[in-house]
Coordinates of C-alpha atoms and ligand atoms in Angstrom, one line a residue:
M14 CA 109.2 93.0 66.5
L15 CA 107.7 96.5 66.7
V16 CA 105.4 96.8 69.7
L17 CA 103.0 99.7 70.3
G18 CA 102.6 100.5 74.0
L19 CA 99.7 102.4 75.4
E20 CA 99.6 103.8 79.0
S21 CA 96.7 105.6 80.7
S22 CA 96.6 104.3 84.3
C23 CA 96.8 107.7 86.0
D24 CA 97.4 111.2 84.7
E25 CA 99.8 110.7 81.8
T26 CA 98.5 109.6 78.4
A27 CA 101.3 107.9 76.6
A28 CA 102.1 105.9 73.4
A29 CA 105.4 104.5 72.2
L30 CA 106.8 102.2 69.6
V31 CA 109.6 100.0 70.8
E32 CA 111.7 97.5 68.7
D33 CA 112.4 94.1 70.3
G34 CA 111.8 95.4 73.8
V35 CA 114.9 97.6 73.9
R36 CA 115.0 100.3 71.1
V37 CA 112.6 103.2 71.5
R38 CA 111.6 104.3 67.9
G39 CA 108.9 106.8 68.9
D40 CA 107.7 108.0 72.2
A41 CA 105.0 110.6 73.3
V42 CA 103.6 111.5 76.7
A43 CA 100.8 114.0 77.3
S44 CA 100.9 115.0 81.0
Q45 CA 97.8 116.2 82.8
V46 CA 99.9 117.6 85.7
A47 CA 98.8 121.2 85.1
V48 CA 95.1 120.2 85.0
H49 CA 95.2 118.3 88.3
A50 CA 97.6 120.7 90.0
E51 CA 94.6 123.0 90.4
W52 CA 92.8 120.4 92.6
G53 CA 95.9 119.3 94.6
G54 CA 95.8 115.8 93.2
V55 CA 94.5 113.6 90.5
V56 CA 90.7 113.8 89.9
P57 CA 89.7 110.4 88.4
E58 CA 86.9 111.6 86.1
I59 CA 88.9 114.5 84.8
A60 CA 91.8 112.1 84.1
S61 CA 89.6 109.8 82.1
R62 CA 88.1 112.6 80.1
H63 CA 91.6 113.9 79.2
H64 CA 92.7 110.4 78.2
V65 CA 89.8 110.3 75.8
T66 CA 90.8 113.5 74.1
N67 CA 94.6 113.0 74.3
L68 CA 95.1 109.4 73.3
I69 CA 94.7 109.5 69.6
P70 CA 96.9 112.7 69.1
V71 CA 99.5 111.1 71.4
L72 CA 99.4 107.9 69.3
Q73 CA 99.7 109.9 66.1
T74 CA 102.8 111.7 67.5
A75 CA 104.5 108.5 68.6
L76 CA 103.9 107.0 65.1
E77 CA 105.2 110.1 63.4
R78 CA 108.3 110.1 65.6
A79 CA 108.9 106.5 64.8
G80 CA 108.3 107.1 61.0
A81 CA 105.8 104.3 61.2
T82 CA 102.2 103.5 60.6
L83 CA 99.9 101.0 62.2
D84 CA 100.8 98.7 59.3
D85 CA 104.3 98.3 60.8
V86 CA 103.0 97.3 64.3
D87 CA 103.5 93.7 65.1
G88 CA 101.9 93.8 68.6
I89 CA 100.0 96.0 70.9
A90 CA 100.7 96.2 74.7
V91 CA 98.4 98.1 77.0
T92 CA 98.4 98.8 80.7
R93 CA 95.5 96.8 82.2
G94 CA 96.2 97.7 85.9
P95 CA 96.8 98.8 88.6
G96 CA 95.5 102.3 88.4
L97 CA 92.4 104.4 88.1
V98 CA 89.9 102.1 86.5
G99 CA 88.1 104.8 84.4
A100 CA 91.5 106.0 83.1
L101 CA 92.7 102.5 82.4
L102 CA 89.6 101.7 80.4
V103 CA 90.4 104.4 77.8
G104 CA 93.7 102.8 76.9
V105 CA 92.4 99.2 77.1
Q106 CA 89.4 99.9 74.8
A107 CA 91.6 101.8 72.3
A108 CA 94.1 99.0 72.2
K109 CA 91.3 96.4 71.7
A110 CA 89.7 98.4 68.9
M111 CA 93.1 98.7 67.0
A112 CA 93.9 95.0 67.6
W113 CA 90.5 93.9 66.3
A114 CA 90.4 96.2 63.3
R115 CA 94.0 95.4 62.2
R116 CA 94.3 91.8 63.5
I117 CA 97.3 92.8 65.6
P118 CA 98.3 90.5 68.5
L119 CA 97.4 92.1 71.9
V120 CA 98.6 91.7 75.4
G121 CA 97.6 93.4 78.7
V122 CA 100.5 94.6 80.9
N123 CA 100.8 95.2 84.6
H124 CA 101.9 98.9 85.0
L125 CA 104.4 97.9 87.7
E126 CA 105.9 95.3 85.4
G127 CA 106.2 98.1 82.9
H128 CA 108.3 100.2 85.4
L129 CA 110.5 97.2 85.9
S130 CA 111.0 96.8 82.1
A131 CA 112.2 100.4 81.6
V132 CA 115.8 99.3 82.5
W133 CA 116.2 97.5 79.2
L134 CA 115.3 100.5 77.1
D135 CA 117.6 102.9 75.2
G136 CA 120.1 100.2 74.3
E137 CA 121.2 99.8 78.0
R138 CA 122.6 96.5 79.1
G139 CA 120.0 95.4 81.7
P140 CA 120.4 93.2 84.8
A141 CA 120.5 89.4 84.5
F142 CA 118.0 87.2 86.3
P143 CA 117.5 86.8 89.1
H144 CA 118.1 90.3 90.5
L145 CA 116.7 92.5 93.2
A146 CA 114.3 95.3 92.3
L147 CA 113.2 98.3 94.3
L148 CA 110.0 99.9 92.9
V149 CA 109.2 103.3 94.2
S150 CA 106.4 105.2 92.6
G151 CA 103.4 107.3 93.5
G152 CA 101.2 104.3 94.2
H153 CA 103.7 101.6 95.2
S154 CA 106.8 100.9 97.2
E155 CA 108.0 97.3 96.9
L156 CA 111.1 95.2 97.0
V157 CA 110.9 92.1 94.8
I158 CA 113.1 89.5 93.3
A159 CA 112.8 89.5 89.5
R160 CA 113.1 85.9 88.4
D161 CA 112.4 86.5 84.7
H162 CA 110.6 89.0 82.5
G163 CA 107.2 89.3 84.2
V164 CA 108.0 86.8 87.0
F165 CA 108.4 88.4 90.5
E166 CA 108.6 87.3 94.1
L167 CA 107.4 89.9 96.6
L168 CA 109.9 90.5 99.5
G169 CA 108.3 93.6 101.1
A170 CA 105.9 96.4 100.5
T171 CA 104.7 99.6 102.2
R172 CA 102.2 99.2 105.0
D173 CA 100.7 102.6 104.4
D174 CA 101.7 105.4 102.0
A175 CA 103.9 104.8 98.9
A176 CA 107.1 106.7 98.9
G177 CA 105.9 109.0 96.1
E178 CA 102.6 109.5 97.9
A179 CA 104.5 110.7 101.0
F180 CA 106.5 113.1 98.9
D181 CA 103.3 114.5 97.4
K182 CA 101.4 114.7 100.7
V183 CA 104.3 116.5 102.5
G184 CA 104.8 118.8 99.5
K185 CA 101.1 119.7 99.6
M186 CA 101.4 120.6 103.3
L187 CA 104.3 122.8 102.4
G188 CA 102.4 124.5 99.6
L189 CA 104.6 123.0 96.9
G190 CA 101.9 122.1 94.4
Y191 CA 101.2 118.7 92.8
P192 CA 103.1 116.4 92.2
A193 CA 105.6 117.7 94.8
G194 CA 108.3 115.0 94.5
P195 CA 110.4 116.9 92.0
T196 CA 110.1 120.2 93.9
V197 CA 111.0 118.6 97.3
D198 CA 114.0 117.0 95.5
K199 CA 115.1 120.5 94.2
L200 CA 114.7 122.3 97.5
A201 CA 116.4 119.4 99.4
Q202 CA 119.6 120.0 97.4
T203 CA 120.2 123.3 99.2
G204 CA 118.8 122.2 102.6
D205 CA 120.4 120.7 105.7
P206 CA 119.1 117.1 106.2
H207 CA 120.0 117.3 109.9
A208 CA 118.0 120.5 110.6
F209 CA 114.9 118.6 111.7
T210 CA 114.7 115.3 113.5
L211 CA 112.2 113.1 111.8
P212 CA 111.3 109.5 112.6
R213 CA 113.4 106.7 111.1
P214 CA 110.7 103.9 111.4
M215 CA 110.6 100.2 110.6
R216 CA 113.9 99.3 112.1
G217 CA 114.3 95.5 112.3
R218 CA 110.8 95.0 110.9
G219 CA 111.6 92.7 107.9
L220 CA 111.5 94.2 104.4
D221 CA 108.2 96.2 104.6
F222 CA 108.2 100.0 104.5
S223 CA 106.2 102.7 106.3
F224 CA 106.2 106.3 105.3
S225 CA 103.1 107.7 107.1
G226 CA 104.9 108.4 110.4
M227 CA 107.4 110.9 108.9
K228 CA 104.6 112.5 107.0
T229 CA 102.7 113.0 110.3
A230 CA 105.9 114.4 111.9
V231 CA 106.1 117.1 109.2
L232 CA 102.4 117.9 109.7
T233 CA 103.1 118.4 113.4
I234 CA 106.0 120.7 112.7
V235 CA 103.8 122.7 110.3
Q236 CA 100.9 122.9 112.8
Q237 CA 103.3 124.1 115.6
R238 CA 105.4 126.6 113.6
G239 CA 103.5 127.3 110.4
V240 CA 104.9 126.5 106.9
P241 CA 108.6 127.4 107.0
E242 CA 110.0 129.7 104.4
G243 CA 113.3 130.3 102.6
Q244 CA 116.2 128.2 104.1
A245 CA 114.0 126.6 106.7
L246 CA 111.7 125.2 104.0
A247 CA 114.7 123.8 102.1
D248 CA 115.9 122.3 105.5
L249 CA 112.6 120.6 106.1
C250 CA 112.5 119.2 102.6
A251 CA 116.0 117.9 103.0
S252 CA 115.2 116.4 106.4
F253 CA 112.1 114.7 105.1
Q254 CA 113.8 113.4 102.0
A255 CA 116.7 112.1 104.1
S256 CA 114.3 110.1 106.3
V257 CA 112.6 108.5 103.2
I258 CA 116.0 107.7 101.7
D259 CA 117.4 106.3 105.0
Q260 CA 114.5 103.7 105.1
L261 CA 114.7 102.8 101.4
I262 CA 118.5 102.2 101.7
R263 CA 118.2 100.3 105.0
K264 CA 115.6 97.9 103.6
T265 CA 117.4 97.5 100.2
R266 CA 120.7 96.8 102.0
A267 CA 118.9 94.1 104.1
A268 CA 117.4 92.5 101.0
I269 CA 120.8 92.5 99.3
E270 CA 122.3 90.7 102.3
Q271 CA 119.4 88.3 102.9
H272 CA 119.1 87.2 99.3
R273 CA 122.8 87.5 98.3
V274 CA 122.0 89.3 95.0
K275 CA 124.7 90.7 92.7
Q276 CA 122.5 93.1 90.8
L277 CA 119.9 95.7 91.8
Q278 CA 117.5 97.7 89.6
V279 CA 115.5 100.7 90.9
A280 CA 112.4 101.9 89.1
G281 CA 109.3 104.2 89.4
G282 CA 108.9 108.0 89.7
V283 CA 110.8 108.3 93.0
A284 CA 113.9 106.7 91.3
A285 CA 114.2 110.1 89.6
N286 CA 115.1 111.6 92.9
R287 CA 118.7 112.9 92.9
G288 CA 119.3 112.3 96.6
L289 CA 118.1 108.7 96.3
R290 CA 120.2 108.1 93.2
A291 CA 123.3 109.3 95.0
A292 CA 122.5 107.2 98.1
L293 CA 122.0 104.1 95.9
A294 CA 125.3 104.7 94.1
E295 CA 126.9 104.8 97.5
L296 CA 125.1 101.6 98.6
A297 CA 126.2 99.8 95.4
K298 CA 129.8 100.8 96.0
E299 CA 129.7 99.5 99.6
T300 CA 127.9 96.2 98.9
G301 CA 129.5 95.5 95.5
V302 CA 126.1 95.1 93.8
E303 CA 125.8 96.4 90.2
L304 CA 123.2 99.2 90.1
F305 CA 120.8 99.7 87.2
I306 CA 118.5 102.8 87.2
P307 CA 116.7 104.1 84.1
S308 CA 117.2 107.7 83.0
P309 CA 114.8 110.1 85.1
A310 CA 112.4 110.4 82.1
R311 CA 112.0 106.6 82.0
C312 CA 111.5 106.4 85.7
T313 CA 108.2 108.3 85.6
D314 CA 105.2 107.0 83.7
N315 CA 105.7 106.4 80.0
A316 CA 104.5 103.9 77.3
A317 CA 107.9 102.7 76.2
M318 CA 108.2 100.7 79.4
I319 CA 104.7 99.2 78.7
A320 CA 105.8 98.2 75.1
A321 CA 109.0 96.7 76.5
A322 CA 107.1 94.6 79.1
G323 CA 104.6 93.6 76.4
Y324 CA 107.3 92.5 74.1
W325 CA 108.5 89.7 76.4
R326 CA 104.9 88.5 76.9
L327 CA 104.2 88.5 73.1
Q328 CA 107.5 86.7 72.6
R329 CA 106.3 83.9 74.9
G330 CA 103.2 83.6 72.7
E331 CA 100.9 85.3 75.2
R332 CA 97.8 86.8 73.6
A333 CA 94.9 88.7 75.2
D334 CA 91.5 88.2 73.6
L335 CA 88.8 90.9 73.2
T336 CA 87.5 90.2 76.7
L337 CA 90.6 92.0 78.1
N338 CA 89.5 94.4 80.9
A339 CA 91.0 96.9 83.3
T340 CA 91.7 96.1 86.9
A341 CA 92.2 98.8 89.6
T342 CA 94.3 96.6 91.9
L343 CA 96.7 94.2 90.3
P344 CA 99.5 92.8 92.3
L345 CA 102.9 92.5 90.6
A346 CA 103.5 89.0 91.8
D347 CA 100.2 87.9 90.0
G348 CA 101.4 89.4 86.8
R349 CA 101.6 86.2 84.8
Ligands
KG4_24 O1 106.0 106.2 88.6 P1 105.2 107.4 88.6 O2 105.4 108.4 87.4 O3 103.7 107.2 88.7 C1 103.1 106.1 89.4 O4 103.1 105.0 88.9 O5 102.8 106.4 90.6 O6 105.6 108.1 90.0 C2 105.0 109.4 90.3 C3 105.5 109.7 91.7 C4 104.9 111.0 92.3 O7 104.5 110.7 93.6 C5 106.0 112.0 92.2 O8 106.0 113.0 93.2 C6 107.3 111.1 92.4 O9 107.0 109.9 91.6 N1 108.5 111.7 91.8 C7 109.5 112.1 92.6 C8 110.5 112.7 91.8 N2 110.0 112.7 90.5 C9 108.7 112.1 90.6 N3 109.7 112.0 94.0 C10 110.9 112.4 94.5 N4 111.8 113.0 93.7 C11 111.7 113.2 92.4 N5 112.6 113.8 91.6
ZN25 ZN1 103.9 104.5 87.4

């Protein structure tokens, strides 16, 4: 079954064609990063307007790369939430128009479920069910038990900022542009993680996360000493990143122990972070769990993951009708 996925929840316009939920035939992403960088963050109306102009060319590129036409498409999967509602509406309406005109089955997909479906792409052997999943993106930080495709039980979530949001806000304070996660990651590689003492919050507080305290601690350092430069900048990035990773690893370890899982998947943009990937590999070795992380390109927003998630829903016979609409807040656990 060839599924066309469309993604427009934030600042990437993406289309992909995926065979049977696993094999990516054609994939295209138009990033608006350069447009929003000027504003220091995503401007919702500008994002929507760029989706309107980018979506059809991106779709054409994905079809060309797949060597396919709309006649070959057996189903359409589109992100229906969570995200910027004006941005989501562009993808939803395009998907509905194609589904209606070509009589192609349609499903709406939760963006977070998409992230948790990327692990089966590129012919990788994915985890079995149930397994533990750590989802760390720009908008979400959650630990869930994945019971089946699209069936999740929430164990813990952030009480304030998402992990990626904290990377971006700290990066902005340090003048590293937007989004700052990849730059902090790069600088952290040459920095000393012990150079600055930052808070290690949420000890013994269940499986919820909190990242705003360490962000405020960085702000205090910047206010007291100014933005560090050179080696000191790398040291601050490394120290901040280490405190984020420390918490993610502590909570994930606790979830592994409490729920006695044998497999762990990690998804979302922050899963591209090299320090986190190395710490997770270490955790897997210590606890004996099998670790699954998509390639860095499949950790950040793309449409192949939406097509993969949609495939399992279409397989179960799920169909969206033409009343399908976008939803800004859509919890993962309510995905079904
Ligand atoms: O999953 P994603 O592409 O979009 C959302 O659904 O939010 O995640 C984007 C987030 C941004 O906050 C970005 O700074 C962060 O992921 N990110 C990283 C890295 N690459 C992307 N954070 C830390 N290290 C990275 N290498
Ligand atoms: Zn995302």
